[in-house]
Coordinates of C-alpha atoms in Angstrom, one line a residue:
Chain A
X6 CA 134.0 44.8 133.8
X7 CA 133.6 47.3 131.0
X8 CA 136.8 47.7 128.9
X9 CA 137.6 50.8 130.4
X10 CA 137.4 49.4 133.8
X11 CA 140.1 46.6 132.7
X12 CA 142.2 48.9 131.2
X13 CA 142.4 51.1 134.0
X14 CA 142.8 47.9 136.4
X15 CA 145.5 47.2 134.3
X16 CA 147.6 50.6 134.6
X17 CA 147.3 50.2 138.2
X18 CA 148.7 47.2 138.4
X19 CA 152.1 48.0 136.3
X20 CA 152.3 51.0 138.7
X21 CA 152.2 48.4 141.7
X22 CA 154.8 46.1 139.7
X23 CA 156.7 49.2 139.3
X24 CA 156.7 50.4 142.5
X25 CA 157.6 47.1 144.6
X26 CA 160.5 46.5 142.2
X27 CA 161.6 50.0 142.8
X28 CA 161.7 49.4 146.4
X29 CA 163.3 45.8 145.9
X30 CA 166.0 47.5 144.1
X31 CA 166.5 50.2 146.4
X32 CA 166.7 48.4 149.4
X33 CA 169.5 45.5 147.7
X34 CA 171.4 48.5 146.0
X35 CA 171.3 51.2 148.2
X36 CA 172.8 54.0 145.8
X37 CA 172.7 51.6 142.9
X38 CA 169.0 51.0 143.3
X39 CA 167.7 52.2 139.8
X40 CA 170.5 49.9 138.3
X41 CA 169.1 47.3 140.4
X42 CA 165.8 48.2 139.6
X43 CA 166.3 47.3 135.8
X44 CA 168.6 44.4 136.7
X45 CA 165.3 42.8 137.9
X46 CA 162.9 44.5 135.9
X47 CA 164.6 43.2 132.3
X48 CA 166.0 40.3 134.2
X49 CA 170.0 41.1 133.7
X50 CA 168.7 41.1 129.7
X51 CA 166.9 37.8 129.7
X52 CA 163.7 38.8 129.9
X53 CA 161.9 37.8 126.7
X54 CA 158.0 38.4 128.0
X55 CA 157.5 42.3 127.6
X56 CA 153.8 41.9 127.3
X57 CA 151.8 45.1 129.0
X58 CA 155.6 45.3 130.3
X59 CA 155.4 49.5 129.9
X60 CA 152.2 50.1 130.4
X61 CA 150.7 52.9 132.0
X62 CA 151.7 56.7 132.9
X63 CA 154.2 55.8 135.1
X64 CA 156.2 55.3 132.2
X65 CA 157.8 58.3 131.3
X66 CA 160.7 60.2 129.8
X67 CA 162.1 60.6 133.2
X68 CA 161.4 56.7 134.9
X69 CA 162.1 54.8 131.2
X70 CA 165.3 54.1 131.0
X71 CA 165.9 50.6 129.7
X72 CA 169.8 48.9 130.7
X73 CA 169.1 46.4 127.7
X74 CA 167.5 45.7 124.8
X75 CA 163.9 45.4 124.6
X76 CA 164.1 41.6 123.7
X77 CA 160.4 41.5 123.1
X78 CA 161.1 38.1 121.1
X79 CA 158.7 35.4 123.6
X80 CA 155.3 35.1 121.6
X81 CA 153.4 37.6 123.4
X82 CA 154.4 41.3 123.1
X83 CA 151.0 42.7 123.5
X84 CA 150.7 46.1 125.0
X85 CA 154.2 46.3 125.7
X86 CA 153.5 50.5 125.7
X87 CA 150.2 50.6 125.8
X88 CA 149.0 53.9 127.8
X89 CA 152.3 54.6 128.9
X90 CA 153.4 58.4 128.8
X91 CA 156.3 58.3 127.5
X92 CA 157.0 60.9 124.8
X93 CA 160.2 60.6 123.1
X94 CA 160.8 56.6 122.7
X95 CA 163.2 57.0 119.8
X96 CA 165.6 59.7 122.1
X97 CA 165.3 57.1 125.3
X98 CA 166.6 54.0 123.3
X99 CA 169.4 56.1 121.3
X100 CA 170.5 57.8 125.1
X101 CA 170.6 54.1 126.5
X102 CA 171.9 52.6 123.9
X103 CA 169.3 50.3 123.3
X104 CA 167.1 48.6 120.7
X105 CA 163.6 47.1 120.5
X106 CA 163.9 43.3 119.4
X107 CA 160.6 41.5 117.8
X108 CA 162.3 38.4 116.0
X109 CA 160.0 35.6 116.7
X110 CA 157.1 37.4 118.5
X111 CA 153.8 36.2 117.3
X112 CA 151.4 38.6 118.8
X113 CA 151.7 42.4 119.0
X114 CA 148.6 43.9 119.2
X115 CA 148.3 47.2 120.5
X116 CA 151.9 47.6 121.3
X117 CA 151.6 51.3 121.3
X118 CA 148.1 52.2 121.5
X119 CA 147.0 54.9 123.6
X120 CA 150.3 56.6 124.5
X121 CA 151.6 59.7 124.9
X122 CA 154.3 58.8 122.5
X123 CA 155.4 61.4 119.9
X124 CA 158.6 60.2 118.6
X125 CA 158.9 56.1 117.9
X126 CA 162.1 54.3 116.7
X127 CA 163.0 51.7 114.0
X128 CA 160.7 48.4 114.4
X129 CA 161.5 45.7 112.5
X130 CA 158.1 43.6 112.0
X131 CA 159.6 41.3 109.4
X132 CA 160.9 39.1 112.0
X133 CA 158.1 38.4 113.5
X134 CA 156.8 34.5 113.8
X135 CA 154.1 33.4 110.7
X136 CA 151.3 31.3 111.8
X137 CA 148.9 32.2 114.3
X138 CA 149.8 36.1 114.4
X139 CA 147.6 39.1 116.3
X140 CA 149.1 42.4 115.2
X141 CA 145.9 44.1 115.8
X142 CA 146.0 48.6 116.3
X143 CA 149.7 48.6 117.1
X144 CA 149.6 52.3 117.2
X145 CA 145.9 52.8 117.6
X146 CA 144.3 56.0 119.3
X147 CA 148.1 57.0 119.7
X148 CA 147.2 60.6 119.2
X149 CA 150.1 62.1 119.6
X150 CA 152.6 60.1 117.1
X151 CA 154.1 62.7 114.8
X152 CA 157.0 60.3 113.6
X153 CA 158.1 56.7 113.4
X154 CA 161.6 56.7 112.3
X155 CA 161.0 53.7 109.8
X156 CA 158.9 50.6 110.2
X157 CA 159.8 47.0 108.1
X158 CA 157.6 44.6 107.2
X159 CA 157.3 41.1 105.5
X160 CA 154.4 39.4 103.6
X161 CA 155.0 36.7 106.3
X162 CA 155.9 39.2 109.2
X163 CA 152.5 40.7 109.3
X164 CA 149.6 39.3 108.0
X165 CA 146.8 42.3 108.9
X166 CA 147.3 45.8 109.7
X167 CA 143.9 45.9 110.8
X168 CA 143.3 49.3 113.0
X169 CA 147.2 49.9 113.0
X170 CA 146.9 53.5 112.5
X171 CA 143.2 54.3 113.8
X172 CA 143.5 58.0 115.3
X173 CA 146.8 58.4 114.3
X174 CA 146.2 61.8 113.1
X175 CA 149.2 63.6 113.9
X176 CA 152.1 61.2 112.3
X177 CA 153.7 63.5 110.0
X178 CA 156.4 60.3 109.1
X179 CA 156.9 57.2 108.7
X180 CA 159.1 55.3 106.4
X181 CA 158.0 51.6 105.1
X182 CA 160.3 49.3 104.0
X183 CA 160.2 45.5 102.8
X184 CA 157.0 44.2 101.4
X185 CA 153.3 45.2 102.0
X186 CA 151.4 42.3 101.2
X187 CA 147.5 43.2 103.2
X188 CA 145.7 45.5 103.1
X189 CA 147.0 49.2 104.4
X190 CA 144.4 51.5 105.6
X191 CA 146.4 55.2 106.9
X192 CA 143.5 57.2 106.2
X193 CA 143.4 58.8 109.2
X194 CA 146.8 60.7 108.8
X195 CA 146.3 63.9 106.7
X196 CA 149.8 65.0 107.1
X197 CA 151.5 62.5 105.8
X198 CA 154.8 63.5 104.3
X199 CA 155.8 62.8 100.7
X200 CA 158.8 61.0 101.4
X201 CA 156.2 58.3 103.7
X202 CA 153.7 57.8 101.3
X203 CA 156.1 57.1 98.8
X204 CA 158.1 54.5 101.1
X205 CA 154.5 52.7 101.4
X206 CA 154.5 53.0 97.1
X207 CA 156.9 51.6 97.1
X208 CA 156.7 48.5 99.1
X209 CA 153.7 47.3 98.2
X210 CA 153.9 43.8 97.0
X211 CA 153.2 42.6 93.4
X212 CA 149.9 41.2 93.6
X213 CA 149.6 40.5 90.0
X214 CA 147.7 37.4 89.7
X215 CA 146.0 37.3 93.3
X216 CA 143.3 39.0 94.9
X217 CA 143.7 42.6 95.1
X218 CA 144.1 44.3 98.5
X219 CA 143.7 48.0 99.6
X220 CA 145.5 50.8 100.6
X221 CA 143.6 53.3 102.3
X222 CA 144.8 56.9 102.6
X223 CA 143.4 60.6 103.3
X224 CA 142.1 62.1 100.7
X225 CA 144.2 65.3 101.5
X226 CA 147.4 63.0 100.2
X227 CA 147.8 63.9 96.6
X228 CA 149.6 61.6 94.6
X229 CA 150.9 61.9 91.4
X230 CA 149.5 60.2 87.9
X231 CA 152.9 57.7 88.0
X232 CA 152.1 56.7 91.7
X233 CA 148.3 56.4 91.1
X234 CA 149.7 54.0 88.3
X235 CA 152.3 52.7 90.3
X236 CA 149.9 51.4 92.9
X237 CA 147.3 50.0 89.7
X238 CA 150.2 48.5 88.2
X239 CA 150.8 46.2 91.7
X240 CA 146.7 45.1 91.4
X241 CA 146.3 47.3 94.7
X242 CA 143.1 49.2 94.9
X243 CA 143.1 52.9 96.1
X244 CA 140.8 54.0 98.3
X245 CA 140.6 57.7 99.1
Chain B
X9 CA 142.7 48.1 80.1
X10 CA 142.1 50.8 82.0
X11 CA 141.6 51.1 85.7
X12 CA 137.9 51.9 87.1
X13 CA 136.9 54.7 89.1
X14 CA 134.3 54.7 91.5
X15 CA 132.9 57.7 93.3
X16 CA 130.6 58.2 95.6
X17 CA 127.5 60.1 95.5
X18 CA 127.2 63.4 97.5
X19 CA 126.9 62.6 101.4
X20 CA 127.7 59.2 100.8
X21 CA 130.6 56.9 101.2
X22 CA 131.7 53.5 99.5
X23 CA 133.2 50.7 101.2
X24 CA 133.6 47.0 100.6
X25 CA 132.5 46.0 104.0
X26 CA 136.1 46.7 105.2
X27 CA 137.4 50.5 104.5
X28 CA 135.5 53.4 103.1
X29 CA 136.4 56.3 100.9
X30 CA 135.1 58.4 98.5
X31 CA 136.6 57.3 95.9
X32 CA 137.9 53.7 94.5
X33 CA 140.5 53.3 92.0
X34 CA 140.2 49.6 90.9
X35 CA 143.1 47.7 88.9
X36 CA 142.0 46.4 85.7
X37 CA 140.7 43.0 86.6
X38 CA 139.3 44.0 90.3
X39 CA 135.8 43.3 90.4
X40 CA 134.0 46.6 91.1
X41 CA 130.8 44.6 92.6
X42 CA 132.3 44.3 95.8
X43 CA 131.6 47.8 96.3
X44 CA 128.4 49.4 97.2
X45 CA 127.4 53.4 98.7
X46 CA 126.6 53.7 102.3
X47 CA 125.7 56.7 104.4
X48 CA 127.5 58.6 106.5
X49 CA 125.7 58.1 109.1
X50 CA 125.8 54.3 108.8
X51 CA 129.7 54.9 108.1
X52 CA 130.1 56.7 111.7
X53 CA 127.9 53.4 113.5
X54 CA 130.4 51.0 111.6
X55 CA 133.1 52.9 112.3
X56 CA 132.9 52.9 116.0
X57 CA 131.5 49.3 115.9
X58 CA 135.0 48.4 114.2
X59 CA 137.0 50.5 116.7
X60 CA 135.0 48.8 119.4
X61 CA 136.1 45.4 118.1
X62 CA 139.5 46.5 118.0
X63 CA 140.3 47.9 121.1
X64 CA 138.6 44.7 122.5
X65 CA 141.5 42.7 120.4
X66 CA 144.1 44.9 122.5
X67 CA 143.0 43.1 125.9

């Protein structure tokens, strides 16, 4: 089975899972059946397992519409959003009152790859377990990403950002915080905003003494002399 | 010591095996050898074969 073919496989069976817990909810709730519905779905807020739990296009701005916290904190979050088409993420969680939870996951790799997505709130990826981590093109070929309220990481929260923002080509924003400690490579967003590529300046670890690492951007980004000596400074190499 | 800048001929690209640019701005003690010209061309076929790996990593 080609990749493709798995992927799509994949997408129709979320829109089976969807659809039979739909129905189970409807027929124990009656006219409570969508609070039912995510009663069962988030498991009254104990699920801890969201892996592929949002994937595919029948996850929208009108059927996502989380009763708890995204408690994404059970080792494997991978693909928790992966092809869905929801748009705004960051309006949905303020509207529901909810937040995305990663303390302790291990694996996150392509959390929000090949969505629909165009606005994505705060993630914390400092909290994430060390040790055997994959955090592989979390918002890969996410095409439509044009801002990511803020994103905070740890030299033992993430280990790679390897293909994290391949095809990210629209994200206007995104604000770093904590410590960058591997290599960064953004180069495929030309419209990065000044206030974003100075948060990722800025947290780029010391690596004075230990083997340089990259940061990657487009060569449209202009910096200044001060952040060109900025990133020297921290033994990063800049790649443009 | 000042930093080292590499740049890459016309049409071509540098990389160190892992990202490319067309130009590298090395810290003062980061060894410069590591870096070597590669077409574009052969930047496009490394490219995809790099996006290839990762979206396999996603399943």
């Amino acid at each position: 089975m080609s990749i493709a073919e798995k992927l799509t496989t994949i997408a129709e069976n979320q829109q089976k899972v969807y659809d039979a817990g739909y129905a189970a909810g409807q027929a124990e709730g009656g006219g409570g059946g969508l609070d039912e519905f995510w009663d069962k779905i988030q498991n009254y807020g104990n699920r801890t397992d969201y892996s592929y739990g949002f994937c595919g296009k029948s996850w929208n701005d009108d059927t996502f519409k989380p009763k708890y916290d995204i408690t994404a904190t059970a080792w494997d979050q991978n693909n928790v959003f992966s092809m869905c088409g929801i748009k705004n993420l960051t309006a949905i969680c303020e509207a529901q009152g909810i937040k995305i939870d990663l303390t302790g996951a291990m694996r996150c790799t392509g959390m929000f790859s090949t969505t629909d997505l165009t606005h994505i709130p705060f993630l914390d990826f400092s909290v994430m377990a060390p040790g055997t981590q994959t955090t592989t093109a979390v918002f890969q070929n996410s095409f439509s990403i044009k801002r990511i309220e803020g994103i905070k990481v740890s030299r033992e929260g993430v280990l790679k950002y390897d293909g994290w923002f391949t095809n990210t080509m629209n994200l206007e924003h995104v604000l770093f915080y904590g410590e960058i400690a591997a290599s960064l490579n953004i180069a495929a967003t030309p419209k990065l905003d000044e206030e974003s590529v100075q948060s990722i300046i800025d947290c780029l670890a010391d690596l004075t003494g230990q083997a340089t690492q990259t940061l990657t951007l487009h060569a449209n980004i202009a910096l200044s002399d001060d952040q060109k000596a900025t990133i020297s400074s921290k033994n990063w190499t800049l790649v443009q | 010591m000042d930093n080292k800048i590499l740049t890459a001929a016309d049409g071509m690209w540098l990389t160190n095996g892992d990202t490319f640019g067309k130009t590298v701005t090395l810290p003062p003690l980061a060894d410069a050898s590591v870096w070597y010209e590669i077409t574009e061309e052969e930047k496009l076929k490394r490219e995809e074969i790099k996006y290839e790996n990762q979206l396999e990593s996603t399943n």
